[in-house]
């Protein structure tokens, strides 16, 4: 039987250098993406790029719809190295279709232009993922999959071609495809956590696979299986990275908007060698939060 221990994470808070005129708690603040050590911050309708290490903080553009807190947003930040250009990609879905609707917008942070694009997937059930191979990855329900717990397809946005493409999927565990619980980046490879066995009173088994060569179906490799994870099927299981001791860090979180998180949200540190696990609690967190793996850099975009 695997050993389980519990500890509280050492959390260090940092202050976002919000402009004085936007320092009121009434202002809507979101972290919308992370790339090359930069964070994309939304404050009301304004978008900022922020490098916490260099203290670079710049207002890069505005978009009026971001000021409406009725929108649920799935977003990311990516970079086209060939022309030194950052792009924000956002799915916006309003809780009231009569008010705002739903659509996908590409933000060019150099030209300060926002362009609505065609997105041939179900917008209301899009899940964020990492930047791998220079592209922003998400997972979406497969076309035609409208059940409560559908099978999924991984897609990515290529900032060079400005297109959404599909990632070839591994051999599924189910006839109708896999239920993905989260995407991550392990050692620079796209990885996915998928449900192996449904939840029962013993918990669920979750398999983590890595795509060793981006875009190559046969390169999907099983990394490890975590057995008996206790969570409901609305939870996410997101591989975040490895510790220096070789433990895999997995975020166990809620996919329900506004769901109370004090009992369920944590980071699991799992050892694929001896199968031991540590439950790392995030203190003072009561509601849904987003986790980004942030690698410091000295990048200050021109």
mmCIF file of C-alpha atoms in Angstrom:
data_model
loop_
_atom_site.group_PDB
_atom_site.id
_atom_site.type_symbol
_atom_site.label_atom_id
_atom_site.label_comp_id
_atom_site.label_asym_id
_atom_site.label_seq_id
_atom_site.Cartn_x
_atom_site.Cartn_y
_atom_site.Cartn_z
ATOM 1 C CA UNK A 1 0.000 0.000 0.000
ATOM 2 C CA UNK A 2 1.394 3.420 -0.954
ATOM 3 C CA UNK A 3 2.192 5.732 1.924
ATOM 4 C CA UNK A 4 0.328 9.026 2.114
ATOM 5 C CA UNK A 5 1.393 12.100 4.040
ATOM 6 C CA UNK A 6 -0.072 15.590 4.191
ATOM 7 C CA UNK A 7 1.626 18.938 4.475
ATOM 8 C CA UNK A 8 0.906 22.590 3.837
ATOM 9 C CA UNK A 9 2.665 24.310 0.950
ATOM 10 C CA UNK A 10 5.019 27.190 1.601
ATOM 11 C CA UNK A 11 3.248 29.945 -0.298
ATOM 12 C CA UNK A 12 4.893 33.245 -1.110
ATOM 13 C CA UNK A 13 2.647 36.035 -2.320
ATOM 14 C CA UNK A 14 3.779 38.700 -4.739
ATOM 15 C CA UNK A 15 2.122 42.014 -5.448
ATOM 16 C CA UNK A 16 0.975 42.846 -8.954
ATOM 17 C CA UNK A 17 2.013 46.452 -9.728
ATOM 18 C CA UNK A 18 -1.537 47.540 -10.496
ATOM 19 C CA UNK A 19 -1.859 51.190 -11.612
ATOM 20 C CA UNK A 20 -3.215 53.453 -8.864
ATOM 21 C CA UNK A 21 -6.416 54.125 -10.758
ATOM 22 C CA UNK A 22 -7.093 50.350 -10.828
ATOM 23 C CA UNK A 23 -6.065 49.502 -7.274
ATOM 24 C CA UNK A 24 -9.636 49.278 -5.959
ATOM 25 C CA UNK A 25 -10.861 45.780 -4.967
ATOM 26 C CA UNK A 26 -13.879 46.462 -7.175
ATOM 27 C CA UNK A 27 -11.729 46.093 -10.275
ATOM 28 C CA UNK A 28 -11.819 42.735 -12.076
ATOM 29 C CA UNK A 29 -8.367 41.107 -12.171
ATOM 30 C CA UNK A 30 -7.507 37.889 -14.012
ATOM 31 C CA UNK A 31 -4.304 36.007 -14.841
ATOM 32 C CA UNK A 32 -4.910 35.027 -18.465
ATOM 33 C CA UNK A 33 -1.722 33.269 -19.580
ATOM 34 C CA UNK A 34 1.954 32.577 -19.055
ATOM 35 C CA UNK A 35 4.785 32.351 -21.616
ATOM 36 C CA UNK A 36 8.564 32.987 -21.571
ATOM 37 C CA UNK A 37 8.466 34.182 -17.976
ATOM 38 C CA UNK A 38 5.725 36.711 -18.797
ATOM 39 C CA UNK A 39 2.235 36.760 -17.331
ATOM 40 C CA UNK A 40 -0.750 38.139 -19.233
ATOM 41 C CA UNK A 41 -2.846 40.076 -16.710
ATOM 42 C CA UNK A 42 -6.360 41.361 -17.343
ATOM 43 C CA UNK A 43 -7.529 44.285 -15.209
ATOM 44 C CA UNK A 44 -11.033 45.293 -16.218
ATOM 45 C CA UNK A 45 -10.801 45.878 -19.978
ATOM 46 C CA UNK A 46 -7.017 46.394 -20.051
ATOM 47 C CA UNK A 47 -4.378 43.749 -20.826
ATOM 48 C CA UNK A 48 -0.907 43.965 -19.278
ATOM 49 C CA UNK A 49 2.299 41.979 -19.755
ATOM 50 C CA UNK A 50 4.176 41.445 -16.499
ATOM 51 C CA UNK A 51 7.565 39.935 -15.747
ATOM 52 C CA UNK A 52 7.704 39.465 -11.947
ATOM 53 C CA UNK A 53 11.495 39.008 -12.030
ATOM 54 C CA UNK A 54 12.444 42.168 -13.969
ATOM 55 C CA UNK A 55 9.365 44.148 -12.788
ATOM 56 C CA UNK A 56 8.468 44.894 -16.396
ATOM 57 C CA UNK A 57 4.764 45.847 -16.452
ATOM 58 C CA UNK A 58 3.153 47.315 -19.558
ATOM 59 C CA UNK A 59 -0.369 47.999 -20.733
ATOM 60 C CA UNK A 60 -0.435 46.346 -24.156
ATOM 61 C CA UNK A 61 -4.053 46.790 -25.265
ATOM 62 C CA UNK A 62 -7.694 47.059 -24.213
ATOM 63 C CA UNK A 63 -10.764 44.987 -25.069
ATOM 64 C CA UNK A 64 -14.124 46.149 -23.749
ATOM 65 C CA UNK A 65 -15.708 42.710 -23.225
ATOM 66 C CA UNK A 66 -13.087 41.766 -20.630
ATOM 67 C CA UNK A 67 -14.690 44.244 -18.230
ATOM 68 C CA UNK A 68 -17.880 42.151 -18.108
ATOM 69 C CA UNK A 69 -17.502 39.638 -15.266
ATOM 70 C CA UNK A 70 -20.330 37.632 -16.814
ATOM 71 C CA UNK A 71 -17.811 36.035 -19.175
ATOM 72 C CA UNK A 72 -16.072 32.785 -18.323
ATOM 73 C CA UNK A 73 -12.677 32.885 -20.036
ATOM 74 C CA UNK A 74 -10.307 30.124 -21.100
ATOM 75 C CA UNK A 75 -7.150 31.781 -22.320
ATOM 76 C CA UNK A 76 -3.444 31.591 -22.943
ATOM 77 C CA UNK A 77 -0.395 33.511 -24.096
ATOM 78 C CA UNK A 78 1.944 32.345 -26.868
ATOM 79 C CA UNK A 79 4.898 33.681 -28.835
ATOM 80 C CA UNK A 80 5.868 33.709 -32.516
ATOM 81 C CA UNK A 81 9.675 33.755 -32.400
ATOM 82 C CA UNK A 82 10.022 34.302 -36.167
ATOM 83 C CA UNK A 83 8.612 37.834 -35.906
ATOM 84 C CA UNK A 84 9.052 38.492 -32.151
ATOM 85 C CA UNK A 85 5.317 38.740 -31.529
ATOM 86 C CA UNK A 86 3.117 37.751 -28.580
ATOM 87 C CA UNK A 87 -0.499 36.697 -28.994
ATOM 88 C CA UNK A 88 -3.264 36.184 -26.474
ATOM 89 C CA UNK A 89 -5.884 33.567 -27.309
ATOM 90 C CA UNK A 90 -9.207 33.619 -25.473
ATOM 91 C CA UNK A 91 -12.481 31.744 -25.482
ATOM 92 C CA UNK A 92 -15.212 33.979 -24.053
ATOM 93 C CA UNK A 93 -18.525 32.425 -23.026
ATOM 94 C CA UNK A 94 -21.153 34.615 -21.372
ATOM 95 C CA UNK A 95 -23.392 33.082 -18.726
ATOM 96 C CA UNK A 96 -26.327 34.683 -20.518
ATOM 97 C CA UNK A 97 -26.494 34.027 -24.258
ATOM 98 C CA UNK A 98 -28.966 36.897 -24.575
ATOM 99 C CA UNK A 99 -26.314 39.341 -23.366
ATOM 100 C CA UNK A 100 -22.892 38.368 -24.615
ATOM 101 C CA UNK A 101 -22.789 35.119 -26.565
ATOM 102 C CA UNK A 102 -19.622 33.078 -27.074
ATOM 103 C CA UNK A 103 -16.645 33.409 -29.410
ATOM 104 C CA UNK A 104 -12.865 33.073 -29.774
ATOM 105 C CA UNK A 105 -10.578 36.094 -30.053
ATOM 106 C CA UNK A 106 -6.889 36.323 -31.019
ATOM 107 C CA UNK A 107 -5.151 39.345 -29.497
ATOM 108 C CA UNK A 108 -2.084 40.639 -31.326
ATOM 109 C CA UNK A 109 -0.203 42.432 -28.562
ATOM 110 C CA UNK A 110 2.120 44.219 -30.978
ATOM 111 C CA UNK A 111 -0.486 45.751 -33.294
ATOM 112 C CA UNK A 112 -3.073 46.009 -30.474
ATOM 113 C CA UNK A 113 -5.729 44.354 -32.600
ATOM 114 C CA UNK A 114 -8.298 41.749 -31.633
ATOM 115 C CA UNK A 115 -9.638 39.368 -34.281
ATOM 116 C CA UNK A 116 -12.557 36.965 -33.908
ATOM 117 C CA UNK A 117 -11.791 33.576 -35.465
ATOM 118 C CA UNK A 118 -13.665 30.427 -36.396
ATOM 119 C CA UNK A 119 -13.408 27.728 -33.730
ATOM 120 C CA UNK A 120 -15.051 24.440 -34.796
ATOM 121 C CA UNK A 121 -15.494 22.989 -31.289
ATOM 122 C CA UNK A 122 -17.889 23.319 -28.386
ATOM 123 C CA UNK A 123 -16.936 26.657 -26.841
ATOM 124 C CA UNK A 124 -18.590 26.171 -23.459
ATOM 125 C CA UNK A 125 -16.432 23.123 -22.589
ATOM 126 C CA UNK A 126 -12.858 24.133 -23.455
ATOM 127 C CA UNK A 127 -10.028 23.322 -21.042
ATOM 128 C CA UNK A 128 -6.683 25.092 -20.902
ATOM 129 C CA UNK A 129 -3.283 23.466 -21.280
ATOM 130 C CA UNK A 130 0.409 24.314 -21.550
ATOM 131 C CA UNK A 131 2.720 25.923 -24.087
ATOM 132 C CA UNK A 132 4.701 23.112 -25.728
ATOM 133 C CA UNK A 133 6.795 23.352 -28.895
ATOM 134 C CA UNK A 134 5.856 27.025 -29.119
ATOM 135 C CA UNK A 135 2.125 26.297 -29.371
ATOM 136 C CA UNK A 136 -0.739 26.749 -26.935
ATOM 137 C CA UNK A 137 -2.597 23.505 -26.171
ATOM 138 C CA UNK A 138 -6.189 22.950 -25.053
ATOM 139 C CA UNK A 139 -8.505 19.963 -24.911
ATOM 140 C CA UNK A 140 -12.100 19.952 -26.074
ATOM 141 C CA UNK A 141 -14.966 17.453 -26.384
ATOM 142 C CA UNK A 142 -14.763 15.437 -29.566
ATOM 143 C CA UNK A 143 -17.103 16.621 -32.285
ATOM 144 C CA UNK A 144 -20.510 15.073 -31.762
ATOM 145 C CA UNK A 145 -19.784 14.153 -28.126
ATOM 146 C CA UNK A 146 -22.586 15.784 -26.139
ATOM 147 C CA UNK A 147 -22.880 13.519 -23.073
ATOM 148 C CA UNK A 148 -22.142 14.782 -19.560
ATOM 149 C CA UNK A 149 -18.675 13.215 -19.511
ATOM 150 C CA UNK A 150 -17.556 13.198 -23.176
ATOM 151 C CA UNK A 151 -14.383 11.861 -24.719
ATOM 152 C CA UNK A 152 -11.812 14.510 -25.658
ATOM 153 C CA UNK A 153 -9.543 15.736 -28.414
ATOM 154 C CA UNK A 154 -6.319 17.720 -27.853
ATOM 155 C CA UNK A 155 -5.919 20.787 -30.061
ATOM 156 C CA UNK A 156 -3.285 23.495 -30.312
ATOM 157 C CA UNK A 157 -2.986 27.052 -31.596
ATOM 158 C CA UNK A 158 0.085 27.677 -33.748
ATOM 159 C CA UNK A 159 1.053 31.383 -33.465
ATOM 160 C CA UNK A 160 2.974 31.184 -36.756
ATOM 161 C CA UNK A 161 0.155 29.831 -38.924
ATOM 162 C CA UNK A 162 -2.610 31.344 -36.729
ATOM 163 C CA UNK A 163 -4.536 28.070 -37.044
ATOM 164 C CA UNK A 164 -6.022 25.549 -34.618
ATOM 165 C CA UNK A 165 -4.812 22.009 -35.296
ATOM 166 C CA UNK A 166 -5.572 18.603 -33.762
ATOM 167 C CA UNK A 167 -2.996 16.475 -31.962
ATOM 168 C CA UNK A 168 -3.034 12.764 -32.925
ATOM 169 C CA UNK A 169 -4.364 10.883 -29.922
ATOM 170 C CA UNK A 170 -2.953 7.692 -28.354
ATOM 171 C CA UNK A 171 -4.789 4.377 -28.461
ATOM 172 C CA UNK A 172 -7.867 5.013 -26.293
ATOM 173 C CA UNK A 173 -8.867 3.057 -23.219
ATOM 174 C CA UNK A 174 -12.531 3.287 -24.236
ATOM 175 C CA UNK A 175 -14.174 2.566 -27.568
ATOM 176 C CA UNK A 176 -15.467 6.110 -27.902
ATOM 177 C CA UNK A 177 -12.170 7.737 -26.867
ATOM 178 C CA UNK A 178 -10.513 8.988 -23.707
ATOM 179 C CA UNK A 179 -11.775 11.257 -20.976
ATOM 180 C CA UNK A 180 -8.902 13.694 -20.414
ATOM 181 C CA UNK A 181 -8.560 15.148 -16.936
ATOM 182 C CA UNK A 182 -5.741 17.601 -17.632
ATOM 183 C CA UNK A 183 -2.804 18.576 -19.852
ATOM 184 C CA UNK A 184 0.687 19.517 -18.719
ATOM 185 C CA UNK A 185 4.351 19.781 -19.617
ATOM 186 C CA UNK A 186 6.805 17.198 -18.275
ATOM 187 C CA UNK A 187 10.428 17.711 -19.306
ATOM 188 C CA UNK A 188 9.330 19.762 -22.328
ATOM 189 C CA UNK A 189 6.871 17.130 -23.591
ATOM 190 C CA UNK A 190 3.118 17.500 -23.896
ATOM 191 C CA UNK A 191 1.491 15.158 -21.412
ATOM 192 C CA UNK A 192 -2.074 14.200 -20.587
ATOM 193 C CA UNK A 193 -3.815 12.625 -17.626
ATOM 194 C CA UNK A 194 -6.636 10.331 -18.629
ATOM 195 C CA UNK A 195 -9.149 8.301 -16.684
ATOM 196 C CA UNK A 196 -8.360 4.577 -16.713
ATOM 197 C CA UNK A 197 -11.078 3.246 -14.420
ATOM 198 C CA UNK A 198 -14.190 5.152 -13.333
ATOM 199 C CA UNK A 199 -14.527 6.360 -9.780
ATOM 200 C CA UNK A 200 -15.754 3.958 -7.085
ATOM 201 C CA UNK A 201 -15.468 3.880 -3.301
ATOM 202 C CA UNK A 202 -11.759 3.011 -3.681
ATOM 203 C CA UNK A 203 -11.086 5.993 -5.951
ATOM 204 C CA UNK A 204 -10.055 6.286 -9.603
ATOM 205 C CA UNK A 205 -6.974 5.210 -11.528
ATOM 206 C CA UNK A 206 -5.398 7.922 -13.668
ATOM 207 C CA UNK A 207 -2.779 7.291 -16.355
ATOM 208 C CA UNK A 208 -0.255 9.993 -17.308
ATOM 209 C CA UNK A 209 1.186 9.819 -20.839
ATOM 210 C CA UNK A 210 3.792 12.005 -22.553
ATOM 211 C CA UNK A 211 4.166 12.754 -26.265
ATOM 212 C CA UNK A 212 7.904 12.353 -26.715
ATOM 213 C CA UNK A 213 7.891 13.819 -30.234
ATOM 214 C CA UNK A 214 5.373 16.589 -30.771
ATOM 215 C CA UNK A 215 2.706 15.716 -33.318
ATOM 216 C CA UNK A 216 3.786 12.069 -33.701
ATOM 217 C CA UNK A 217 1.071 9.625 -32.633
ATOM 218 C CA UNK A 218 3.430 6.692 -32.014
ATOM 219 C CA UNK A 219 5.520 8.753 -29.607
ATOM 220 C CA UNK A 220 2.844 8.697 -26.884
ATOM 221 C CA UNK A 221 4.447 6.930 -23.905
ATOM 222 C CA UNK A 222 2.899 5.875 -20.618
ATOM 223 C CA UNK A 223 4.836 7.555 -17.799
ATOM 224 C CA UNK A 224 3.025 6.264 -14.717
ATOM 225 C CA UNK A 225 -0.380 5.379 -13.269
ATOM 226 C CA UNK A 226 -1.691 6.933 -10.070
ATOM 227 C CA UNK A 227 -4.126 4.568 -8.396
ATOM 228 C CA UNK A 228 -7.028 5.332 -6.075
ATOM 229 C CA UNK A 229 -7.286 9.097 -6.517
ATOM 230 C CA UNK A 230 -10.344 10.276 -4.623
ATOM 231 C CA UNK A 231 -12.153 12.915 -6.678
ATOM 232 C CA UNK A 232 -15.360 13.407 -8.601
ATOM 233 C CA UNK A 233 -15.514 13.383 -12.376
ATOM 234 C CA UNK A 234 -15.829 17.167 -12.503
ATOM 235 C CA UNK A 235 -12.300 17.446 -11.095
ATOM 236 C CA UNK A 236 -9.164 18.122 -13.096
ATOM 237 C CA UNK A 237 -5.873 16.241 -12.719
ATOM 238 C CA UNK A 238 -3.095 18.429 -14.151
ATOM 239 C CA UNK A 239 0.582 17.331 -14.366
ATOM 240 C CA UNK A 240 2.681 20.355 -13.406
ATOM 241 C CA UNK A 241 6.288 19.125 -13.376
ATOM 242 C CA UNK A 242 8.847 17.253 -11.297
ATOM 243 C CA UNK A 243 10.603 18.053 -8.044
ATOM 244 C CA UNK A 244 14.381 17.695 -7.764
ATOM 245 C CA UNK A 245 13.719 14.353 -6.022
ATOM 246 C CA UNK A 246 11.816 12.997 -9.019
ATOM 247 C CA UNK A 247 8.311 13.375 -7.621
ATOM 248 C CA UNK A 248 5.606 14.297 -10.116
ATOM 249 C CA UNK A 249 3.566 17.322 -9.038
ATOM 250 C CA UNK A 250 -0.106 16.910 -9.908
ATOM 251 C CA UNK A 251 -2.781 19.523 -9.294
ATOM 252 C CA UNK A 252 -6.078 18.026 -8.161
ATOM 253 C CA UNK A 253 -8.633 20.761 -8.693
ATOM 254 C CA UNK A 254 -12.227 21.551 -9.477
ATOM 255 C CA UNK A 255 -13.603 22.204 -12.928
ATOM 256 C CA UNK A 256 -16.793 23.686 -11.517
ATOM 257 C CA UNK A 257 -16.992 27.487 -11.677
ATOM 258 C CA UNK A 258 -17.117 28.995 -8.195
ATOM 259 C CA UNK A 259 -17.045 25.627 -6.440
ATOM 260 C CA UNK A 260 -15.860 25.640 -2.834
ATOM 261 C CA UNK A 261 -12.290 24.378 -2.777
ATOM 262 C CA UNK A 262 -11.140 24.190 0.835
ATOM 263 C CA UNK A 263 -11.532 20.409 1.136
ATOM 264 C CA UNK A 264 -10.712 19.224 -2.374
ATOM 265 C CA UNK A 265 -8.019 21.397 -3.883
ATOM 266 C CA UNK A 266 -4.417 20.369 -3.413
ATOM 267 C CA UNK A 267 -1.160 19.439 -5.101
ATOM 268 C CA UNK A 268 -0.248 15.764 -5.110
ATOM 269 C CA UNK A 269 3.472 14.934 -5.028
ATOM 270 C CA UNK A 270 3.689 11.382 -6.393
ATOM 271 C CA UNK A 271 6.770 9.170 -6.665
ATOM 272 C CA UNK A 272 6.656 6.798 -9.677
ATOM 273 C CA UNK A 273 9.517 4.833 -8.044
ATOM 274 C CA UNK A 274 8.077 3.799 -4.679
ATOM 275 C CA UNK A 275 4.467 4.950 -5.291
ATOM 276 C CA UNK A 276 4.505 7.173 -2.210
ATOM 277 C CA UNK A 277 2.480 10.347 -2.279
ATOM 278 C CA UNK A 278 2.254 13.598 -0.376
ATOM 279 C CA UNK A 279 -0.856 15.733 -0.273
ATOM 280 C CA UNK A 280 0.218 19.394 -0.355
ATOM 281 C CA UNK A 281 -2.556 21.706 0.765
ATOM 282 C CA UNK A 282 -2.789 25.269 -0.540
ATOM 283 C CA UNK A 283 -3.545 27.463 2.501
ATOM 284 C CA UNK A 284 -6.141 30.228 2.548
ATOM 285 C CA UNK A 285 -7.756 29.147 -0.723
ATOM 286 C CA UNK A 286 -11.529 28.823 -0.564
ATOM 287 C CA UNK A 287 -12.589 28.971 -4.204
ATOM 288 C CA UNK A 288 -11.530 27.960 -7.681
ATOM 289 C CA UNK A 289 -7.956 28.938 -8.564
ATOM 290 C CA UNK A 290 -5.723 28.581 -11.603
ATOM 291 C CA UNK A 291 -2.204 27.144 -11.471
ATOM 292 C CA UNK A 292 0.557 28.159 -13.888
ATOM 293 C CA UNK A 293 4.078 26.737 -14.019
ATOM 294 C CA UNK A 294 6.119 29.919 -14.240
ATOM 295 C CA UNK A 295 9.790 29.804 -15.212
ATOM 296 C CA UNK A 296 11.638 33.037 -14.533
ATOM 297 C CA UNK A 297 13.262 34.881 -17.439
ATOM 298 C CA UNK A 298 14.823 38.244 -18.231
ATOM 299 C CA UNK A 299 12.487 38.856 -21.177
ATOM 300 C CA UNK A 300 11.235 42.442 -21.521
ATOM 301 C CA UNK A 301 9.301 42.659 -24.817
ATOM 302 C CA UNK A 302 9.955 45.668 -26.970
#
